[in-house]
Structure formats: C-alpha cells, structure tokens
Amino acid sequence: MRADQLSWTTSTGWRTTKAQAAADLVLFFGTRAALACGSRYRELRETYPQAHILGCSTGGQIRNDEVTDDEIAAVALRFDATTVRLACEPAPDPDQSRRCGDAVGRALAADDLAGIFVLSDGLNVNGSELVAGIAGVVGERVPVTGGLAGDGALFHETLVGADGEPQSRRVGAVGFYGSAVRIGHGSAGGWDEFGPRRRITRSRGNVLFELDGEPALDLYERYLGEDDVKGLPGTALLFPLRIRNPNRPDHDLVRTILAVDRVARSMTFAGDVPEGWTAQLMRGNFDRLAAGAAKAARQAAGEINAHQDGDKVAVLVSCIGRRLLMGQHTVEEVEAAGAELGADVPRLGFYSYGEISPHGGSGVCELHNQTMTVTAISEARG
C-alpha cells in the first residue's frame, strides 16, 4: 500500500508529501466553510480521476501532530491487493437512520468484506441506529469505524462528500475487500464520573426526557453555571453522560448532546439513550484524556505492526467536546496517539460529533461520544 498525505490552505493550495500517483481511495477532512463551495472536491477529482473520494466537514483537522482549522487534511491511498467500494445514501432525518444503515450495509456486503469506514451527517442522523443498520447486514465480524461530521461548536450544518461534492444529510462509506488488507481499531475516553447515577425513566431513541422521573434538562442545568446554561447545547460538550446497561454492567457508552428543547425540557443526543439504563455526568482532565487517546492508538496499532508491507496510515476521529475542553492542550492527545502508532505511520483525522468503532469490551460496533477512535490501515506482505 502507498499512502500520500495532502494538505490544502488558501495561501498554498494543495500540497503533497510525495510525487502524485494514481490512487484507489482519497479521504479528506476540512471545515464546512472550506468544503461548502465544492471546489476542493473538484480539484481532488481532477487529480485522482479513478479514485473513490470520501470526506466530511469537521470541528478541526488532525494532520500528524498538528490540529488546525485553516487547512484541509487528506490522504491518497493506492492498494496492491485490496479493492474498495463506496456507498452513499441520503439521511433525511434521524428516524430513517436504521434504514440508511441497512442500505449502506447491503451496498457493501460481500464474502470478502474486511472492514467499513463510514462518515455520516452529524446533525440529522441517530448514529446508534445507523451503525446497527450496517452491522445488522454485514455481521459482527466486520469492523465498522468512522465518525459523524462536525461543524465546530456551531451545530448549524454538517457536510459529507462521497464521490460527489459535500452535501448535508448524507452518509458515505467505503468497504475494503480481500485477505491482504489489515484494519486495526481502538477507542477510549479518559473522562471521570461525578455526581450520582440516575435511571433513564423516559426516552425515545436518542431523545432523553426524564432522569429519575424528573425533566432531564432541569437536572442537567443544575450542574451548569448561568453562563453555561445560556450556551447550551455547545457548553454541554464539556459534561457528557456515561450510560450503562444494568443487565451488562461492563457495557457502558458515552453520549454527547446535540440539541435541547427548552419547552419539552428534553435533550437530543448523537446516539440512543435507552430507558432503564443508568446515566451519570462526566468531566475530563488533560492527562486522562491524553492517556485515553494513547490507549486507543495502542489498540489499533497491534494489527498493523507485524508482517506488513508498504505504507501504513491511521485515521484519528476525536470528539469536538474533547477539543473544546482541552483548548491549546488538544495537541497532547494527538501526540500521545502518535507515540503509540510510531513515527512511520502518517496520521490524519478530524474532530467529530460522534465516533464509530467496535466496543472495547463487547466487540460490537457502536456509536461513541467523547472518545478518541483510531482506525489503522495497512496491507500484509504477499
């Protein structure tokens, strides 16, 4: 496999680390403002006419040890013995998420399917249902990784481009096929719980109405200062919820708020918040979050560090809430992940509204929030 990193800025245009060559797959990540006009996609298409091209808007881009807002991060991949296939489906509203995932799964399913990397609209999709739809078709043996597109802390509109100019309300996914490709994956958080555990007593899908019989938004606002309450939903990124299945105590997930309804006193999350589960507030510190990023990278690196030929690449998808909390310290989690992956592995990625990866405990593909998720790709020696 050959991996050529690219970057784009308004002052330099596109730059590459190697001489441009044919590619099978191009991944790209940039801010909504940089991608909305479609020009960057058209330039990539002109440069790589035969490649599948997949990318999305973000809450910031990752390129090796840098986190930026003013450039587009991309990578062009040329495989030796791996084929790729791309699927794109509309995502009209969250209630259609399972159907959308099912359609993506059916488009990519095959006996030699080795993995799927998916990018989804970040505001109009129930990520839990989307992933469940894909996994329900392709089966649990196929790792599904990726993330929900971002829009910084604005939550206005997110874009996905899948062999076309980036648009809202889209889901794009690429399938990797054959016995040569190796896909490592890891996901970890690093947040600390605080306050009592509460029972989810009323919810519908990804909308939370009541905790312990009390309006969820009322309870949440008690823990926030006056300024933070005014800044919802953006300020809620600093205080995610950890939810647990009481029948499987080792199965916990983190959920981030996407929207609040001040009339209904409800909160909408990126993924499901099932009734009967418990919920607990969380907060982070820099050292623990960086350690979580290192753990995710360590999990992903194991699959690509032995008996591999050619280049390797790692795609990092971290949560916008982690970036908002860490501020100028954000680079520490990127560097921690890089130290585990190794200097020979180029890295790119983005800050998201949700991360997709198999669960570290159950192995079932899930939507996560407030995690660092790492997907490592390489090919085995022939």
Short mmCIF file of C-alpha atoms in Angstrom, two decimals:
data_model
loop_
_atom_site.label_atom_id
_atom_site.label_comp_id
_atom_site.label_asym_id
_atom_site.label_seq_id
_atom_site.Cartn_x
_atom_site.Cartn_y
_atom_site.Cartn_z
CA MET A 1 0.00 0.00 0.00
CA ARG A 2 1.15 3.54 -0.77
CA ALA A 3 -0.08 6.50 1.29
CA ASP A 4 0.41 10.09 0.12
CA GLN A 5 -0.56 12.79 2.60
CA LEU A 6 -2.00 16.02 1.23
CA SER A 7 -2.98 19.36 2.73
CA TRP A 8 -4.69 22.47 1.40
CA THR A 9 -4.69 26.09 2.55
CA THR A 10 -5.93 29.24 0.87
CA SER A 11 -2.36 30.52 0.50
CA THR A 12 -0.66 27.37 -0.83
CA GLY A 13 -3.41 25.33 -2.47
CA TRP A 14 -2.86 21.56 -2.44
CA ARG A 15 0.49 20.19 -1.28
CA THR A 16 1.58 16.56 -1.12
CA THR A 17 4.36 14.73 0.72
CA LYS A 18 5.19 12.58 -2.31
CA ALA A 19 5.00 12.79 -6.08
CA GLN A 20 1.37 12.44 -7.11
CA ALA A 21 0.38 8.99 -8.34
CA ALA A 22 -2.80 7.10 -9.13
CA ALA A 23 -4.97 6.33 -6.11
CA ASP A 24 -7.80 3.95 -5.26
CA LEU A 25 -9.15 5.96 -2.33
CA VAL A 26 -8.85 9.57 -1.13
CA LEU A 27 -10.02 10.61 2.35
CA PHE A 28 -10.33 14.32 3.18
CA PHE A 29 -11.41 16.42 6.16
CA GLY A 30 -12.00 20.18 6.41
CA THR A 31 -14.19 22.85 7.92
CA ARG A 32 -17.65 23.43 6.49
CA ALA A 33 -16.55 26.83 5.18
CA ALA A 34 -13.68 25.25 3.26
CA LEU A 35 -15.75 22.45 1.73
CA ALA A 36 -19.15 24.02 1.02
CA CYS A 37 -18.27 25.53 -2.36
CA GLY A 38 -17.32 22.14 -3.78
CA SER A 39 -14.10 23.44 -5.36
CA ARG A 40 -11.81 21.35 -3.17
CA TYR A 41 -13.64 18.17 -4.10
CA ARG A 42 -13.49 19.02 -7.79
CA GLU A 43 -9.74 19.60 -7.52
CA LEU A 44 -9.25 16.21 -5.88
CA ARG A 45 -11.38 14.59 -8.55
CA GLU A 46 -9.27 16.16 -11.30
CA THR A 47 -6.06 14.95 -9.65
CA TYR A 48 -7.36 11.44 -8.88
CA PRO A 49 -9.90 10.67 -11.62
CA GLN A 50 -10.09 6.93 -10.89
CA ALA A 51 -10.26 7.10 -7.08
CA HIS A 52 -13.20 6.89 -4.74
CA ILE A 53 -13.23 10.15 -2.74
CA LEU A 54 -14.79 10.36 0.72
CA GLY A 55 -14.68 13.21 3.24
CA CYS A 56 -16.62 15.43 5.60
CA SER A 57 -16.80 18.71 7.49
CA THR A 58 -15.27 18.81 10.94
CA GLY A 59 -14.64 20.55 14.23
CA GLY A 60 -10.95 20.76 13.34
CA GLN A 61 -8.48 18.68 11.37
CA ILE A 62 -5.70 16.40 12.52
CA ARG A 63 -2.53 16.08 10.45
CA ASN A 64 0.28 14.18 12.16
CA ASP A 65 0.99 16.15 15.36
CA GLU A 66 -0.99 19.24 14.33
CA VAL A 67 -4.59 20.27 14.98
CA THR A 68 -5.74 23.02 12.63
CA ASP A 69 -8.79 24.92 11.44
CA ASP A 70 -7.30 26.61 8.38
CA GLU A 71 -6.33 23.65 6.22
CA ILE A 72 -7.83 20.53 4.70
CA ALA A 73 -6.16 17.25 5.65
CA ALA A 74 -6.25 14.41 3.13
CA VAL A 75 -4.59 11.14 2.17
CA ALA A 76 -4.48 9.30 -1.15
CA LEU A 77 -4.20 5.50 -0.86
CA ARG A 78 -3.04 3.09 -3.55
CA PHE A 79 -3.50 -0.60 -2.72
CA ASP A 80 -1.54 -3.55 -4.04
CA ALA A 81 -4.01 -6.36 -3.40
CA THR A 82 -7.10 -4.73 -1.90
CA THR A 83 -10.21 -3.48 -3.67
CA VAL A 84 -12.50 -0.76 -2.36
CA ARG A 85 -16.15 0.05 -2.98
CA LEU A 86 -18.07 3.18 -1.99
CA ALA A 87 -21.70 3.58 -0.95
CA CYS A 88 -23.66 6.82 -0.47
CA GLU A 89 -27.17 7.17 0.95
CA PRO A 90 -29.42 10.12 1.82
CA ALA A 91 -30.08 10.75 5.51
CA PRO A 92 -33.29 12.79 5.56
CA ASP A 93 -33.95 12.64 9.32
CA PRO A 94 -32.95 10.63 12.41
CA ASP A 95 -35.96 8.31 12.14
CA GLN A 96 -34.55 6.98 8.85
CA SER A 97 -31.14 6.12 10.30
CA ARG A 98 -31.66 2.36 10.61
CA ARG A 99 -32.95 2.19 7.02
CA CYS A 100 -29.99 4.24 5.85
CA GLY A 101 -27.53 1.94 7.61
CA ASP A 102 -29.26 -1.11 6.20
CA ALA A 103 -28.93 0.30 2.66
CA VAL A 104 -25.22 1.04 3.18
CA GLY A 105 -24.66 -2.46 4.52
CA ARG A 106 -26.44 -4.08 1.57
CA ALA A 107 -24.45 -1.99 -0.90
CA LEU A 108 -21.12 -3.08 0.61
CA ALA A 109 -21.82 -6.63 1.80
CA ALA A 110 -19.65 -9.39 0.29
CA ASP A 111 -17.96 -12.57 1.44
CA ASP A 112 -14.52 -10.94 1.35
CA LEU A 113 -15.53 -7.66 3.04
CA ALA A 114 -12.80 -6.93 5.59
CA GLY A 115 -13.96 -3.60 7.05
CA ILE A 116 -16.03 -0.46 6.57
CA PHE A 117 -15.12 3.18 7.19
CA VAL A 118 -18.21 5.40 7.36
CA LEU A 119 -18.76 9.17 7.50
CA SER A 120 -22.21 10.49 8.37
CA ASP A 121 -24.09 13.75 8.64
CA GLY A 122 -23.61 14.78 12.24
CA LEU A 123 -26.93 16.50 12.99
CA ASN A 124 -29.68 14.59 11.18
CA VAL A 125 -28.71 11.01 11.99
CA ASN A 126 -29.15 8.77 15.02
CA GLY A 127 -25.67 7.26 14.98
CA SER A 128 -26.64 4.24 17.06
CA GLU A 129 -29.35 3.25 14.61
CA LEU A 130 -27.10 3.91 11.62
CA VAL A 131 -24.38 1.60 12.94
CA ALA A 132 -26.90 -1.03 13.98
CA GLY A 133 -28.34 -0.99 10.46
CA ILE A 134 -24.93 -1.54 8.86
CA ALA A 135 -23.84 -4.22 11.33
CA GLY A 136 -27.17 -6.00 11.03
CA VAL A 137 -26.41 -6.67 7.37
CA VAL A 138 -22.65 -7.29 7.30
CA GLY A 139 -22.43 -9.08 10.65
CA GLU A 140 -20.36 -8.50 13.78
CA ARG A 141 -17.16 -9.98 12.31
CA VAL A 142 -16.74 -6.93 10.02
CA PRO A 143 -15.35 -3.91 11.90
CA VAL A 144 -17.20 -0.66 11.24
CA THR A 145 -15.31 2.53 12.11
CA GLY A 146 -15.57 6.23 11.27
CA GLY A 147 -17.48 9.18 12.65
CA LEU A 148 -20.17 11.83 12.40
CA ALA A 149 -19.28 15.02 10.52
CA GLY A 150 -18.83 18.20 12.55
CA ASP A 151 -19.41 21.92 12.32
CA GLY A 152 -17.13 23.20 15.06
CA ALA A 153 -19.19 24.37 18.04
CA LEU A 154 -21.85 25.91 15.76
CA PHE A 155 -24.12 22.87 15.23
CA HIS A 156 -25.60 24.56 12.15
CA GLU A 157 -24.91 22.17 9.25
CA THR A 158 -22.57 19.27 8.51
CA LEU A 159 -21.40 18.01 5.11
CA VAL A 160 -20.37 14.65 3.66
CA GLY A 161 -18.85 14.11 0.22
CA ALA A 162 -18.89 10.60 -1.26
CA ASP A 163 -17.79 10.62 -4.90
CA GLY A 164 -19.57 13.96 -5.14
CA GLU A 165 -19.43 17.48 -3.76
CA PRO A 166 -20.04 17.63 0.01
CA GLN A 167 -23.69 17.95 1.00
CA SER A 168 -25.76 17.84 4.16
CA ARG A 169 -27.97 14.87 5.08
CA ARG A 170 -25.64 12.31 3.51
CA VAL A 171 -23.92 9.12 4.68
CA GLY A 172 -20.90 7.82 2.79
CA ALA A 173 -18.96 4.63 3.47
CA VAL A 174 -16.10 2.73 1.90
CA GLY A 175 -15.70 -1.04 2.08
CA PHE A 176 -12.29 -2.77 1.98
CA TYR A 177 -12.13 -6.21 0.35
CA GLY A 178 -9.68 -9.10 0.27
CA SER A 179 -7.34 -11.02 2.55
CA ALA A 180 -4.41 -8.61 2.29
CA VAL A 181 -5.87 -5.55 3.99
CA ARG A 182 -5.35 -5.15 7.72
CA ILE A 183 -7.65 -2.83 9.70
CA GLY A 184 -6.78 -2.12 13.31
CA HIS A 185 -9.17 -0.20 15.54
CA GLY A 186 -9.26 1.25 19.02
CA SER A 187 -11.49 3.57 21.04
CA ALA A 188 -11.06 5.03 24.53
CA GLY A 189 -12.21 8.04 26.52
CA GLY A 190 -10.49 9.09 29.72
CA TRP A 191 -13.37 11.02 31.33
CA ASP A 192 -14.14 10.88 35.06
CA GLU A 193 -17.62 10.38 36.50
CA PHE A 194 -19.12 12.69 39.10
CA GLY A 195 -22.46 13.04 40.83
CA PRO A 196 -24.98 10.25 41.47
CA ARG A 197 -26.03 7.63 38.97
CA ARG A 198 -29.60 8.17 37.78
CA ARG A 199 -32.07 5.99 35.95
CA ILE A 200 -33.31 6.89 32.47
CA THR A 201 -37.05 6.79 33.10
CA ARG A 202 -38.33 8.26 29.83
CA SER A 203 -36.66 8.43 26.44
CA ARG A 204 -37.37 7.84 22.78
CA GLY A 205 -34.45 6.76 20.64
CA ASN A 206 -31.80 9.45 21.07
CA VAL A 207 -34.11 11.92 22.88
CA LEU A 208 -33.90 11.95 26.68
CA PHE A 209 -36.95 13.27 28.53
CA GLU A 210 -36.59 12.17 32.16
CA LEU A 211 -33.98 11.02 34.66
CA ASP A 212 -35.35 9.56 37.90
CA GLY A 213 -38.78 10.84 36.84
CA GLU A 214 -37.57 14.43 36.58
CA PRO A 215 -37.22 16.52 33.38
CA ALA A 216 -33.75 15.79 32.07
CA LEU A 217 -32.91 19.36 31.11
CA ASP A 218 -33.90 20.62 34.59
CA LEU A 219 -31.47 18.23 36.20
CA TYR A 220 -28.71 18.99 33.74
CA GLU A 221 -28.99 22.74 34.18
CA ARG A 222 -28.49 22.41 37.94
CA TYR A 223 -24.91 21.31 37.31
CA LEU A 224 -24.12 24.18 34.94
CA GLY A 225 -23.48 27.81 35.79
CA GLU A 226 -25.71 30.53 34.41
CA ASP A 227 -23.38 31.28 31.50
CA ASP A 228 -23.09 27.61 30.57
CA VAL A 229 -26.88 27.21 30.59
CA LYS A 230 -27.19 30.07 28.09
CA GLY A 231 -24.59 28.41 25.88
CA LEU A 232 -26.41 25.08 25.50
CA PRO A 233 -26.08 22.81 23.59
CA GLY A 234 -22.44 23.75 22.90
CA THR A 235 -21.45 24.01 26.55
CA ALA A 236 -22.90 20.55 27.23
CA LEU A 237 -19.94 19.11 25.33
CA LEU A 238 -17.88 19.70 28.47
CA PHE A 239 -20.20 17.50 30.56
CA PRO A 240 -21.16 14.32 28.68
CA LEU A 241 -23.23 11.44 30.06
CA ARG A 242 -21.99 7.91 30.59
CA ILE A 243 -24.83 5.44 30.18
CA ARG A 244 -24.79 1.81 31.32
CA ASN A 245 -26.93 -1.22 30.61
CA PRO A 246 -27.96 -2.58 34.03
CA ASN A 247 -28.06 -6.11 32.60
CA ARG A 248 -24.49 -5.78 31.31
CA PRO A 249 -22.53 -3.66 33.79
CA ASP A 250 -19.38 -3.85 31.67
CA HIS A 251 -21.18 -2.31 28.69
CA ASP A 252 -21.03 1.46 29.01
CA LEU A 253 -21.18 4.22 26.39
CA VAL A 254 -20.68 7.96 26.46
CA ARG A 255 -23.26 10.29 24.94
CA THR A 256 -22.94 13.93 23.85
CA ILE A 257 -25.81 16.40 23.50
CA LEU A 258 -26.62 17.72 20.02
CA ALA A 259 -29.70 19.83 20.84
CA VAL A 260 -32.01 20.87 23.68
CA ASP A 261 -35.73 21.57 23.69
CA ARG A 262 -36.40 24.15 26.38
CA VAL A 263 -40.18 23.73 26.08
CA ALA A 264 -40.23 19.93 26.33
CA ARG A 265 -37.25 20.09 28.75
CA SER A 266 -35.58 17.33 26.75
CA MET A 267 -32.11 16.73 25.30
CA THR A 268 -31.23 15.11 21.98
CA PHE A 269 -28.06 13.03 21.86
CA ALA A 270 -25.93 11.69 18.99
CA GLY A 271 -26.99 8.12 19.82
CA ASP A 272 -29.64 6.17 21.70
CA VAL A 273 -30.26 6.66 25.44
CA PRO A 274 -32.39 3.58 26.27
CA GLU A 275 -34.98 3.60 29.03
CA GLY A 276 -33.93 1.59 32.07
CA TRP A 277 -30.23 2.30 31.62
CA THR A 278 -28.36 4.39 34.18
CA ALA A 279 -26.74 7.74 33.43
CA GLN A 280 -24.00 9.71 35.16
CA LEU A 281 -22.37 13.04 34.40
CA MET A 282 -18.71 13.16 33.43
CA ARG A 283 -15.89 15.68 33.30
CA GLY A 284 -12.37 15.48 31.98
CA ASN A 285 -8.80 16.39 32.79
CA PHE A 286 -5.99 16.79 30.26
CA ASP A 287 -3.78 13.93 31.43
CA ARG A 288 -6.58 11.37 31.49
CA LEU A 289 -7.87 12.38 28.06
CA ALA A 290 -4.38 12.14 26.54
CA ALA A 291 -3.95 8.72 28.16
CA GLY A 292 -7.25 7.65 26.61
CA ALA A 293 -6.02 8.68 23.16
CA ALA A 294 -2.82 6.69 23.69
CA LYS A 295 -4.86 3.63 24.70
CA ALA A 296 -7.00 3.83 21.54
CA ALA A 297 -3.90 4.10 19.34
CA ARG A 298 -2.24 1.20 21.14
CA GLN A 299 -5.27 -0.98 20.46
CA ALA A 300 -5.28 -0.06 16.76
CA ALA A 301 -1.53 -0.39 16.26
CA GLY A 302 -1.39 -4.06 17.18
CA GLU A 303 -2.95 -5.14 13.89
CA ILE A 304 -0.57 -3.23 11.63
CA ASN A 305 2.80 -3.50 13.36
CA ALA A 306 3.77 -7.01 12.29
CA HIS A 307 4.31 -8.61 8.89
CA GLN A 308 3.11 -5.63 6.90
CA ASP A 309 4.41 -4.36 3.58
CA GLY A 310 4.37 -0.82 2.18
CA ASP A 311 2.96 2.24 3.90
CA LYS A 312 0.59 2.41 6.82
CA VAL A 313 -1.93 5.11 7.70
CA ALA A 314 -4.00 5.93 10.79
CA VAL A 315 -7.26 7.88 10.78
CA LEU A 316 -7.99 9.61 14.10
CA VAL A 317 -11.55 10.64 14.94
CA SER A 318 -11.88 12.50 18.24
CA CYS A 319 -14.85 14.30 19.76
CA ILE A 320 -15.34 18.06 19.46
CA GLY A 321 -16.09 18.07 23.20
CA ARG A 322 -12.57 16.89 23.95
CA ARG A 323 -11.14 19.71 21.85
CA LEU A 324 -13.31 22.37 23.49
CA LEU A 325 -12.29 21.19 26.95
CA MET A 326 -8.57 20.77 26.22
CA GLY A 327 -8.14 24.01 24.25
CA GLN A 328 -4.47 24.58 23.46
CA HIS A 329 -3.69 21.25 25.14
CA THR A 330 -5.57 19.36 22.41
CA VAL A 331 -2.32 18.59 20.63
CA GLU A 332 -1.32 16.48 23.63
CA GLU A 333 -3.84 13.76 22.81
CA VAL A 334 -2.77 13.75 19.16
CA GLU A 335 0.89 13.44 20.15
CA ALA A 336 0.04 10.68 22.64
CA ALA A 337 -1.67 8.70 19.90
CA GLY A 338 1.24 9.29 17.55
CA ALA A 339 3.75 8.00 20.08
CA GLU A 340 1.90 4.67 20.21
CA LEU A 341 1.45 4.36 16.45
CA GLY A 342 5.06 5.16 15.60
CA ALA A 343 6.78 7.85 13.57
CA ASP A 344 6.46 5.82 10.37
CA VAL A 345 2.64 5.94 10.41
CA PRO A 346 1.17 9.12 8.87
CA ARG A 347 -1.92 10.35 10.69
CA LEU A 348 -4.91 12.40 9.67
CA GLY A 349 -8.40 12.82 11.01
CA PHE A 350 -10.92 15.20 12.47
CA TYR A 351 -12.94 16.35 15.47
CA SER A 352 -16.44 14.93 15.23
CA TYR A 353 -19.95 14.86 16.62
CA GLY A 354 -19.66 11.11 17.25
CA GLU A 355 -17.15 8.31 16.82
CA ILE A 356 -17.81 4.83 15.39
CA SER A 357 -15.82 1.77 16.42
CA PRO A 358 -16.25 -1.70 17.91
CA HIS A 359 -16.79 -1.54 21.66
CA GLY A 360 -13.64 -2.41 23.59
CA GLY A 361 -15.50 -4.85 25.84
CA SER A 362 -18.18 -6.49 23.71
CA GLY A 363 -16.57 -6.11 20.28
CA VAL A 364 -19.93 -4.91 18.90
CA CYS A 365 -19.71 -1.88 16.61
CA GLU A 366 -21.20 1.14 18.37
CA LEU A 367 -21.53 4.90 18.24
CA HIS A 368 -19.34 6.53 20.89
CA ASN A 369 -19.07 10.11 22.10
CA GLN A 370 -16.20 11.93 23.78
CA THR A 371 -13.69 9.28 22.72
CA MET A 372 -10.60 9.13 20.59
CA THR A 373 -11.14 6.47 17.93
CA VAL A 374 -8.27 5.23 15.76
CA THR A 375 -8.52 3.25 12.52
CA ALA A 376 -5.19 1.90 11.25
CA ILE A 377 -4.93 0.58 7.68
CA SER A 378 -2.16 -1.44 6.03
CA GLU A 379 -1.63 -4.42 3.75
CA ALA A 380 0.05 -7.73 4.59
CA ARG A 381 3.07 -8.96 2.67
CA GLY A 382 2.16 -11.22 -0.20
#
